[in-house]
mmCIF file of C-alpha atoms in Angstrom:
data_model
loop_
_atom_site.group_PDB
_atom_site.id
_atom_site.type_symbol
_atom_site.label_atom_id
_atom_site.label_comp_id
_atom_site.label_asym_id
_atom_site.label_seq_id
_atom_site.Cartn_x
_atom_site.Cartn_y
_atom_site.Cartn_z
ATOM 1 C CA MET A 212 133.788 53.496 140.300
ATOM 2 C CA ALA A 213 131.352 52.542 137.784
ATOM 3 C CA HIS A 214 131.255 48.449 136.956
ATOM 4 C CA PRO A 215 131.994 48.156 133.186
ATOM 5 C CA ILE A 216 128.684 47.317 131.155
ATOM 6 C CA SER A 217 128.591 43.427 130.455
ATOM 7 C CA ALA A 218 127.394 42.079 126.985
ATOM 8 C CA PHE A 219 123.950 41.266 127.840
ATOM 9 C CA GLN A 220 123.678 45.085 129.316
ATOM 10 C CA ALA A 221 124.834 46.305 125.861
ATOM 11 C CA ALA A 222 122.294 44.335 124.088
ATOM 12 C CA TYR A 223 119.434 45.380 126.592
ATOM 13 C CA ILE A 224 120.563 48.523 126.065
ATOM 14 C CA SER A 225 120.446 48.449 121.716
ATOM 15 C CA ILE A 226 116.656 47.266 121.963
ATOM 16 C CA GLU A 227 115.407 50.038 124.277
ATOM 17 C CA VAL A 228 117.014 52.417 122.166
ATOM 18 C CA LEU A 229 115.510 50.935 119.213
ATOM 19 C CA ILE A 230 112.097 50.713 120.613
ATOM 20 C CA ALA A 231 112.760 54.205 121.615
ATOM 21 C CA LEU A 232 113.314 55.380 118.189
ATOM 22 C CA VAL A 233 110.711 53.926 116.972
ATOM 23 C CA SER A 234 107.829 54.847 119.857
ATOM 24 C CA VAL A 235 108.827 58.904 119.954
ATOM 25 C CA PRO A 236 108.529 59.552 116.081
ATOM 26 C CA GLY A 237 105.860 57.416 116.033
ATOM 27 C CA ASN A 238 103.663 58.980 118.651
ATOM 28 C CA ILE A 239 104.746 62.544 117.726
ATOM 29 C CA LEU A 240 103.290 61.860 114.230
ATOM 30 C CA VAL A 241 99.807 60.918 115.887
ATOM 31 C CA ILE A 242 100.335 64.032 117.565
ATOM 32 C CA TRP A 243 100.654 66.003 114.737
ATOM 33 C CA ALA A 244 98.415 64.352 112.614
ATOM 34 C CA VAL A 245 95.581 65.001 115.175
ATOM 35 C CA LYS A 246 96.828 68.874 115.385
ATOM 36 C CA MET A 247 96.997 69.533 111.704
ATOM 37 C CA ASN A 248 93.952 67.598 110.433
ATOM 38 C CA GLN A 249 90.199 69.065 111.336
ATOM 39 C CA ALA A 250 88.723 65.596 110.511
ATOM 40 C CA LEU A 251 90.688 64.156 113.801
ATOM 41 C CA ARG A 252 89.674 66.766 116.396
ATOM 42 C CA ASP A 253 86.812 64.930 118.362
ATOM 43 C CA ALA A 254 86.849 63.704 121.632
ATOM 44 C CA THR A 255 88.050 60.114 120.972
ATOM 45 C CA PHE A 256 91.471 61.633 118.653
ATOM 46 C CA CYS A 257 91.760 64.460 122.028
ATOM 47 C CA PHE A 258 91.808 61.183 124.338
ATOM 48 C CA ILE A 259 94.540 59.392 121.884
ATOM 49 C CA VAL A 260 96.654 62.494 121.725
ATOM 50 C CA SER A 261 96.534 62.045 125.481
ATOM 51 C CA LEU A 262 97.836 58.457 125.298
ATOM 52 C CA ALA A 263 100.364 59.558 122.584
ATOM 53 C CA VAL A 264 101.669 61.942 124.715
ATOM 54 C CA ALA A 265 102.634 59.320 127.300
ATOM 55 C CA ASP A 266 103.841 56.969 124.895
ATOM 56 C CA VAL A 267 106.181 60.212 124.089
ATOM 57 C CA ALA A 268 107.481 59.931 127.291
ATOM 58 C CA VAL A 269 108.122 56.225 127.385
ATOM 59 C CA GLY A 270 110.409 56.731 124.744
ATOM 60 C CA ALA A 271 112.012 59.912 125.696
ATOM 61 C CA LEU A 272 111.882 59.755 129.840
ATOM 62 C CA VAL A 273 110.958 56.085 131.033
ATOM 63 C CA ILE A 274 113.046 54.021 129.128
ATOM 64 C CA PRO A 275 116.355 56.179 129.518
ATOM 65 C CA LEU A 276 116.063 55.985 133.047
ATOM 66 C CA ALA A 277 115.290 51.975 132.630
ATOM 67 C CA ILE A 278 118.603 51.925 131.174
ATOM 68 C CA ILE A 279 119.968 53.799 134.308
ATOM 69 C CA ILE A 280 118.241 51.509 136.798
ATOM 70 C CA ASN A 281 119.640 48.545 134.675
ATOM 71 C CA ILE A 282 123.397 49.885 134.815
ATOM 72 C CA GLY A 283 122.457 50.041 138.731
ATOM 73 C CA PRO A 284 124.351 53.120 139.970
ATOM 74 C CA GLN A 285 124.678 53.787 143.802
ATOM 75 C CA THR A 286 122.140 56.571 144.944
ATOM 76 C CA GLU A 287 120.534 57.360 147.734
ATOM 77 C CA PHE A 288 116.945 55.955 148.351
ATOM 78 C CA TYR A 289 114.572 58.676 147.187
ATOM 79 C CA THR A 290 116.942 59.494 144.096
ATOM 80 C CA CYS A 291 116.252 56.149 142.958
ATOM 81 C CA LEU A 292 112.527 56.572 143.651
ATOM 82 C CA MET A 293 112.178 59.337 141.506
ATOM 83 C CA VAL A 294 113.874 57.232 139.067
ATOM 84 C CA ALA A 295 111.166 54.592 139.403
ATOM 85 C CA CYS A 296 108.268 56.478 139.366
ATOM 86 C CA PRO A 297 107.743 57.937 136.130
ATOM 87 C CA VAL A 298 106.807 54.711 134.392
ATOM 88 C CA LEU A 299 103.982 54.042 137.145
ATOM 89 C CA ILE A 300 102.613 57.632 136.392
ATOM 90 C CA LEU A 301 102.892 57.028 132.536
ATOM 91 C CA THR A 302 101.461 53.735 132.506
ATOM 92 C CA GLU A 303 98.367 54.717 134.863
ATOM 93 C CA SER A 304 97.957 57.783 132.120
ATOM 94 C CA SER A 305 97.408 55.473 128.938
ATOM 95 C CA ILE A 306 95.168 52.886 131.005
ATOM 96 C CA LEU A 307 92.846 55.846 132.300
ATOM 97 C CA ALA A 308 93.444 57.455 128.535
ATOM 98 C CA LEU A 309 92.264 54.033 126.971
ATOM 99 C CA LEU A 310 89.099 53.872 129.763
ATOM 100 C CA ALA A 311 88.254 57.346 128.430
ATOM 101 C CA ILE A 312 88.287 56.393 124.743
ATOM 102 C CA ALA A 313 86.071 53.269 125.793
ATOM 103 C CA VAL A 314 83.527 55.277 127.416
ATOM 104 C CA ASP A 315 83.615 57.643 124.141
ATOM 105 C CA ARG A 316 83.137 55.134 121.739
ATOM 106 C CA TYR A 317 80.520 53.757 123.577
ATOM 107 C CA LEU A 318 78.343 57.057 124.183
ATOM 108 C CA ARG A 319 78.799 57.782 120.156
ATOM 109 C CA VAL A 320 76.692 54.286 119.678
ATOM 110 C CA LYS A 321 74.665 54.656 123.135
ATOM 111 C CA ILE A 322 73.167 58.167 122.033
ATOM 112 C CA PRO A 323 74.072 59.496 118.783
ATOM 113 C CA VAL A 324 71.600 61.913 118.466
ATOM 114 C CA ARG A 325 72.736 64.118 121.896
ATOM 115 C CA TYR A 326 76.719 62.802 121.773
ATOM 116 C CA LYS A 327 77.864 66.604 120.403
ATOM 117 C CA SER A 328 75.943 68.174 122.818
ATOM 118 C CA MET A 329 77.053 66.136 125.953
ATOM 119 C CA VAL A 330 80.571 65.599 124.905
ATOM 120 C CA THR A 331 82.181 69.046 124.171
ATOM 121 C CA PRO A 332 85.642 69.998 124.202
ATOM 122 C CA GLN A 333 85.777 71.690 127.301
ATOM 123 C CA ARG A 334 84.166 68.356 128.959
ATOM 124 C CA ALA A 335 87.208 65.945 127.158
ATOM 125 C CA ALA A 336 89.971 68.317 128.078
ATOM 126 C CA VAL A 337 88.546 68.190 131.691
ATOM 127 C CA ALA A 338 88.489 64.844 131.348
ATOM 128 C CA ILE A 339 92.031 64.617 130.251
ATOM 129 C CA ALA A 340 93.368 66.702 133.342
ATOM 130 C CA CYS A 341 91.507 64.475 135.742
ATOM 131 C CA CYS A 342 93.386 61.600 133.855
ATOM 132 C CA TRP A 343 96.665 62.613 134.560
ATOM 133 C CA ILE A 344 96.283 64.041 138.079
ATOM 134 C CA VAL A 345 94.801 60.526 139.021
ATOM 135 C CA SER A 346 97.803 59.423 137.166
ATOM 136 C CA LEU A 347 99.925 60.992 139.063
ATOM 137 C CA LEU A 348 98.479 60.464 142.242
ATOM 138 C CA VAL A 349 98.788 57.030 141.801
ATOM 139 C CA GLY A 350 102.123 56.731 140.663
ATOM 140 C CA LEU A 351 103.876 58.731 142.950
ATOM 141 C CA THR A 352 102.231 57.289 145.954
ATOM 142 C CA PRO A 353 105.895 55.136 146.648
ATOM 143 C CA MET A 354 107.111 58.991 147.390
ATOM 144 C CA PHE A 355 104.472 59.601 149.768
ATOM 145 C CA GLY A 356 105.663 56.405 152.004
ATOM 146 C CA TRP A 357 104.497 53.362 150.526
ATOM 147 C CA ASN A 358 107.835 52.075 149.798
ATOM 148 C CA ASN A 359 110.707 49.742 150.944
ATOM 149 C CA LEU A 360 113.008 52.652 152.816
ATOM 150 C CA ASN A 361 111.611 51.249 156.267
ATOM 151 C CA LYS A 362 112.403 47.625 155.240
ATOM 152 C CA MET A 363 116.024 48.725 154.052
ATOM 153 C CA ARG A 364 116.526 50.693 157.265
ATOM 154 C CA LYS A 365 115.731 47.829 159.029
ATOM 155 C CA THR A 366 118.174 45.873 156.994
ATOM 156 C CA GLN A 367 120.730 48.037 157.757
ATOM 157 C CA GLU A 368 120.341 47.884 161.505
ATOM 158 C CA LEU A 369 120.515 44.537 161.455
ATOM 159 C CA ASN A 370 123.668 44.779 159.890
ATOM 160 C CA GLY A 371 125.151 47.436 162.472
ATOM 161 C CA SER A 372 125.381 50.215 159.734
ATOM 162 C CA HIS A 373 124.573 53.765 160.941
ATOM 163 C CA THR A 374 125.830 55.121 157.739
ATOM 164 C CA GLU A 375 123.905 57.162 155.311
ATOM 165 C CA LEU A 376 121.678 55.114 153.115
ATOM 166 C CA VAL A 377 122.944 54.389 149.528
ATOM 167 C CA ILE A 378 121.613 51.753 147.626
ATOM 168 C CA THR A 379 122.425 49.871 143.740
ATOM 169 C CA CYS A 380 119.608 51.730 142.242
ATOM 170 C CA GLN A 381 117.129 48.942 141.411
ATOM 171 C CA PHE A 382 113.369 49.031 140.605
ATOM 172 C CA GLU A 383 111.977 46.330 143.088
ATOM 173 C CA THR A 384 114.844 47.981 145.871
ATOM 174 C CA VAL A 385 112.846 51.025 146.182
ATOM 175 C CA ILE A 386 109.088 50.326 145.209
ATOM 176 C CA SER A 387 107.346 47.896 147.604
ATOM 177 C CA MET A 388 105.925 44.434 145.674
ATOM 178 C CA GLU A 389 103.002 45.056 148.005
ATOM 179 C CA TYR A 390 101.955 48.325 146.743
ATOM 180 C CA MET A 391 102.548 47.056 142.805
ATOM 181 C CA VAL A 392 100.004 43.820 143.360
ATOM 182 C CA TYR A 393 97.485 45.154 145.664
ATOM 183 C CA PHE A 394 96.981 48.741 144.851
ATOM 184 C CA ASN A 395 98.485 49.375 141.373
ATOM 185 C CA PHE A 396 97.701 45.973 139.567
ATOM 186 C CA PHE A 397 94.394 44.803 141.684
ATOM 187 C CA VAL A 398 93.128 48.454 141.950
ATOM 188 C CA TRP A 399 94.159 50.317 138.864
ATOM 189 C CA VAL A 400 95.596 48.146 136.489
ATOM 190 C CA LEU A 401 93.166 45.008 136.178
ATOM 191 C CA PRO A 402 89.560 46.773 137.143
ATOM 192 C CA PRO A 403 89.653 49.193 134.252
ATOM 193 C CA LEU A 404 91.055 46.636 131.423
ATOM 194 C CA LEU A 405 87.988 44.399 132.502
ATOM 195 C CA LEU A 406 85.961 47.153 132.465
ATOM 196 C CA MET A 407 87.127 48.441 129.182
ATOM 197 C CA LEU A 408 86.374 44.852 128.099
ATOM 198 C CA LEU A 409 83.028 45.054 129.314
ATOM 199 C CA ILE A 410 82.566 48.213 127.049
ATOM 200 C CA TYR A 411 83.817 47.424 124.306
ATOM 201 C CA LEU A 412 81.530 43.882 124.164
ATOM 202 C CA GLU A 413 78.122 46.564 124.899
ATOM 203 C CA VAL A 414 79.658 48.971 122.121
ATOM 204 C CA PHE A 415 79.968 46.012 119.754
ATOM 205 C CA ASN A 416 76.716 44.423 120.850
ATOM 206 C CA LEU A 417 74.940 47.995 120.321
ATOM 207 C CA ILE A 418 76.402 48.629 116.641
ATOM 208 C CA ARG A 419 75.096 44.811 115.803
ATOM 209 C CA LYS A 420 71.684 45.924 117.112
ATOM 210 C CA GLN A 421 71.486 48.917 115.237
ATOM 211 C CA LEU A 422 72.841 47.651 111.951
ATOM 212 C CA ASN A 423 70.172 45.079 111.932
ATOM 213 C CA LYS A 424 67.612 47.424 113.040
ATOM 214 C CA LYS A 425 68.254 49.908 110.664
ATOM 215 C CA VAL A 426 67.313 52.832 113.314
ATOM 216 C CA SER A 427 67.667 56.304 112.125
ATOM 217 C CA SER A 428 70.599 58.343 114.117
ATOM 218 C CA SER A 429 72.167 61.535 113.477
ATOM 219 C CA SER A 430 73.360 60.357 110.384
ATOM 220 C CA ASN A 431 71.260 60.024 106.988
ATOM 221 C CA ASP A 432 72.390 57.273 106.520
ATOM 222 C CA PRO A 433 72.236 54.748 109.966
ATOM 223 C CA GLN A 434 74.548 52.037 107.927
ATOM 224 C CA LYS A 435 77.606 54.354 107.127
ATOM 225 C CA TYR A 436 77.244 55.717 110.472
ATOM 226 C CA TYR A 437 77.451 52.692 112.407
ATOM 227 C CA GLY A 438 79.581 50.521 109.744
ATOM 228 C CA LYS A 439 81.974 53.270 110.386
ATOM 229 C CA GLU A 440 81.775 53.555 114.184
ATOM 230 C CA LEU A 441 82.335 49.365 113.943
ATOM 231 C CA LYS A 442 85.510 50.034 111.939
ATOM 232 C CA ILE A 443 86.590 52.512 114.939
ATOM 233 C CA ALA A 444 85.777 50.444 117.426
ATOM 234 C CA LYS A 445 87.495 47.434 116.496
ATOM 235 C CA SER A 446 90.652 49.580 115.894
ATOM 236 C CA LEU A 447 90.412 51.113 119.271
ATOM 237 C CA ALA A 448 89.802 47.266 120.726
ATOM 238 C CA LEU A 449 92.805 46.173 119.024
ATOM 239 C CA VAL A 450 94.920 48.968 120.805
ATOM 240 C CA LEU A 451 93.503 47.628 124.257
ATOM 241 C CA PHE A 452 94.256 44.502 123.494
ATOM 242 C CA LEU A 453 97.907 44.919 122.630
ATOM 243 C CA PHE A 454 98.244 47.476 125.879
ATOM 244 C CA ALA A 455 96.948 44.290 127.997
ATOM 245 C CA LEU A 456 99.092 41.867 126.162
ATOM 246 C CA SER A 457 102.236 43.877 127.038
ATOM 247 C CA TRP A 458 101.102 44.835 130.605
ATOM 248 C CA LEU A 459 99.842 41.747 132.221
ATOM 249 C CA PRO A 460 102.883 39.608 131.774
ATOM 250 C CA LEU A 461 104.913 42.156 133.887
ATOM 251 C CA HIS A 462 102.091 42.279 136.554
ATOM 252 C CA VAL A 463 101.928 38.052 136.430
ATOM 253 C CA LEU A 464 105.779 38.405 137.317
ATOM 254 C CA ASN A 465 105.207 41.067 140.328
ATOM 255 C CA CYS A 466 102.123 38.541 141.453
ATOM 256 C CA ILE A 467 104.793 35.392 141.647
ATOM 257 C CA THR A 468 107.323 37.605 143.273
ATOM 258 C CA LEU A 469 105.123 38.701 146.171
ATOM 259 C CA PHE A 470 102.920 35.286 146.347
ATOM 260 C CA CYS A 471 105.687 33.353 145.844
ATOM 261 C CA PRO A 472 109.135 34.317 147.445
ATOM 262 C CA SER A 473 110.728 31.387 146.747
ATOM 263 C CA CYS A 474 109.897 30.821 142.883
ATOM 264 C CA GLN A 475 112.826 31.634 140.678
ATOM 265 C CA THR A 476 111.825 33.204 138.044
ATOM 266 C CA PRO A 477 114.037 33.170 135.061
ATOM 267 C CA HIS A 478 115.647 36.453 134.159
ATOM 268 C CA ILE A 479 115.159 36.301 130.588
ATOM 269 C CA LEU A 480 111.315 36.250 131.228
ATOM 270 C CA THR A 481 111.620 39.654 133.141
ATOM 271 C CA TYR A 482 113.410 41.564 130.222
ATOM 272 C CA ILE A 483 110.754 39.885 127.572
ATOM 273 C CA ALA A 484 108.115 41.614 129.718
ATOM 274 C CA ILE A 485 109.882 44.769 130.383
ATOM 275 C CA PHE A 486 110.416 45.070 126.397
ATOM 276 C CA LEU A 487 106.766 44.295 125.404
ATOM 277 C CA THR A 488 105.468 46.866 128.213
ATOM 278 C CA HIS A 489 108.172 49.844 126.380
ATOM 279 C CA GLY A 490 107.330 48.275 122.936
ATOM 280 C CA ASN A 491 103.622 49.065 123.451
ATOM 281 C CA SER A 492 104.601 52.401 123.245
ATOM 282 C CA ALA A 493 105.726 51.803 119.634
ATOM 283 C CA MET A 494 102.275 49.666 118.751
ATOM 284 C CA ASN A 495 99.565 52.260 118.562
ATOM 285 C CA PRO A 496 101.109 54.242 115.770
ATOM 286 C CA ILE A 497 101.219 51.144 113.563
ATOM 287 C CA VAL A 498 97.919 50.054 114.400
ATOM 288 C CA TYR A 499 96.186 53.656 113.747
ATOM 289 C CA ALA A 500 98.183 53.557 110.401
ATOM 290 C CA PHE A 501 97.096 50.142 109.219
ATOM 291 C CA ARG A 502 93.399 50.526 110.898
ATOM 292 C CA ILE A 503 92.209 53.912 111.011
ATOM 293 C CA LYS A 504 91.313 55.737 107.463
ATOM 294 C CA LYS A 505 91.610 59.384 108.622
ATOM 295 C CA PHE A 506 95.247 58.943 110.822
ATOM 296 C CA ARG A 507 96.408 57.242 107.674
ATOM 297 C CA THR A 508 95.645 60.247 105.247
ATOM 298 C CA ALA A 509 96.741 62.209 107.777
ATOM 299 C CA PHE A 510 99.994 60.480 108.065
ATOM 300 C CA LEU A 511 100.401 60.293 104.217
ATOM 301 C CA GLN A 512 99.652 64.079 103.889
ATOM 302 C CA ILE A 513 102.311 65.298 106.427
ATOM 303 C CA TRP A 514 104.992 62.844 104.287
ATOM 304 C CA ASN A 515 103.835 64.742 100.956
ATOM 305 C CA GLN A 516 103.800 67.940 102.555
ATOM 306 C CA TYR A 517 107.025 68.022 104.770
ATOM 307 C CA PHE A 518 108.860 65.236 103.745
ATOM 308 C CA CYS A 519 108.517 63.892 100.360
ATOM 309 C CA CYS A 520 107.559 67.066 97.923
ATOM 310 C CA LYS A 521 110.019 69.157 99.776
ATOM 311 C CA THR A 522 112.711 66.572 99.071
ATOM 312 C CA ASN A 523 111.582 66.767 95.604
ATOM 313 C CA LYS A 524 111.222 70.867 95.426
ATOM 314 C CA ASN A 525 114.687 71.114 97.002
ATOM 315 C CA ALA A 526 115.827 68.710 93.998
ATOM 316 C CA THR A 527 114.103 70.376 91.644
ATOM 317 C CA SER A 528 115.569 73.642 92.615
ATOM 318 C CA THR A 529 118.886 72.530 92.887
ATOM 319 C CA THR A 530 118.411 71.566 89.337
ATOM 320 C CA MET A 531 117.110 74.428 87.792
ATOM 321 C CA ALA A 532 120.365 76.212 89.867
ATOM 322 C CA GLU A 533 122.632 73.975 87.896
ATOM 323 C CA THR A 534 120.839 74.388 84.565
ATOM 324 C CA GLY A 535 120.935 78.543 84.982
ATOM 325 C CA ASN A 536 124.434 78.084 85.255
#
C-alpha cells in the first residue's frame, strides 16, 4: 500500500513540476529557433541543440522519475536502476555538448580562415552522435554491473531472508557511490569541466590578442569579427559557469557521503543541490535570450509569427465577422 505524500514531498513535487514547466517549453523554443533561422545553422548552434534536447529530456523524463524516486515505491532492483540511470546519461550528454561547444569556439578564433572547411555539418553531426554514444555508455554503466546489488544481497542473506529482492526505490540504494565519485565525477565530470575552463581562458586570450594586433581574418573587418566572437564566447562561458555551479554541489555531497560515512548531511542541502541540477536545464534559454542577439531575434520572430500576430489576426477576423453580421 502506498504511503500518503507528506507536506514536504508535496512542496518538493511542486517545485520540480515548476522547473519542468519552465525547462521544457524554453528548450523547445531553442530547438525551434535553430530550425527556423538560417543564421543559427553553424556547428556551435547544432551543439546547443544537442544540449537543449538533453535539457528537454530532463524536464520531461528525469524530473518525473525523480518525483517517483522521492515517493519511494517498492520495486525490483533493476527496475529502480532503470529509473535512476537516465539522469546520468543526460548529465554526461550535457557535459560533452558543452565541451564540443568550447572546442568549436576555440577553432573559430584559432583558425578562422580554415574553420568552415574543417568544421563541416557532417563532422558536427558525427561529433554529436559520439557525444550521445559515450553518454549512454557512461550513464548505463550501473546497468552493466557497477551497482549496489551484491551489497544488498549480502545484507539480505545476513538477515536470513531468501525471498525475491524488492527494495524501496531510492537513488543511493541502487547507485554505487564509488561509481558516482571515482568514475562519474573524477573521470567524466571534473576533468571535462577543467578542460573547458582552460579552453575558454585560451579563447579569451586569443581574441584579445587578435583585437589588439588587428590581424587579418576571414572577415573583412577583424575588429567586428573578433568582437562578435568575444560576445558569444562570454555568453557560452556563462552557460558553462552556471552548469558547474548547478552540478558541483551535488557531486561534493556525494564525495562527503563516500569519504565520510559518519558525516550527517542535512536533507535540505541535498534537496537544494537536486533543485540546482534540475533547474540548470531551465537556465540556458534565458541566457541565450538575454545574451545572444541571434537567439533573441529568433525568439521574437517565433512569438510574432506564431503567437502574438496569430492572436491579433484571430481577433481581427472575429471583429470583421461581427461587423459583417
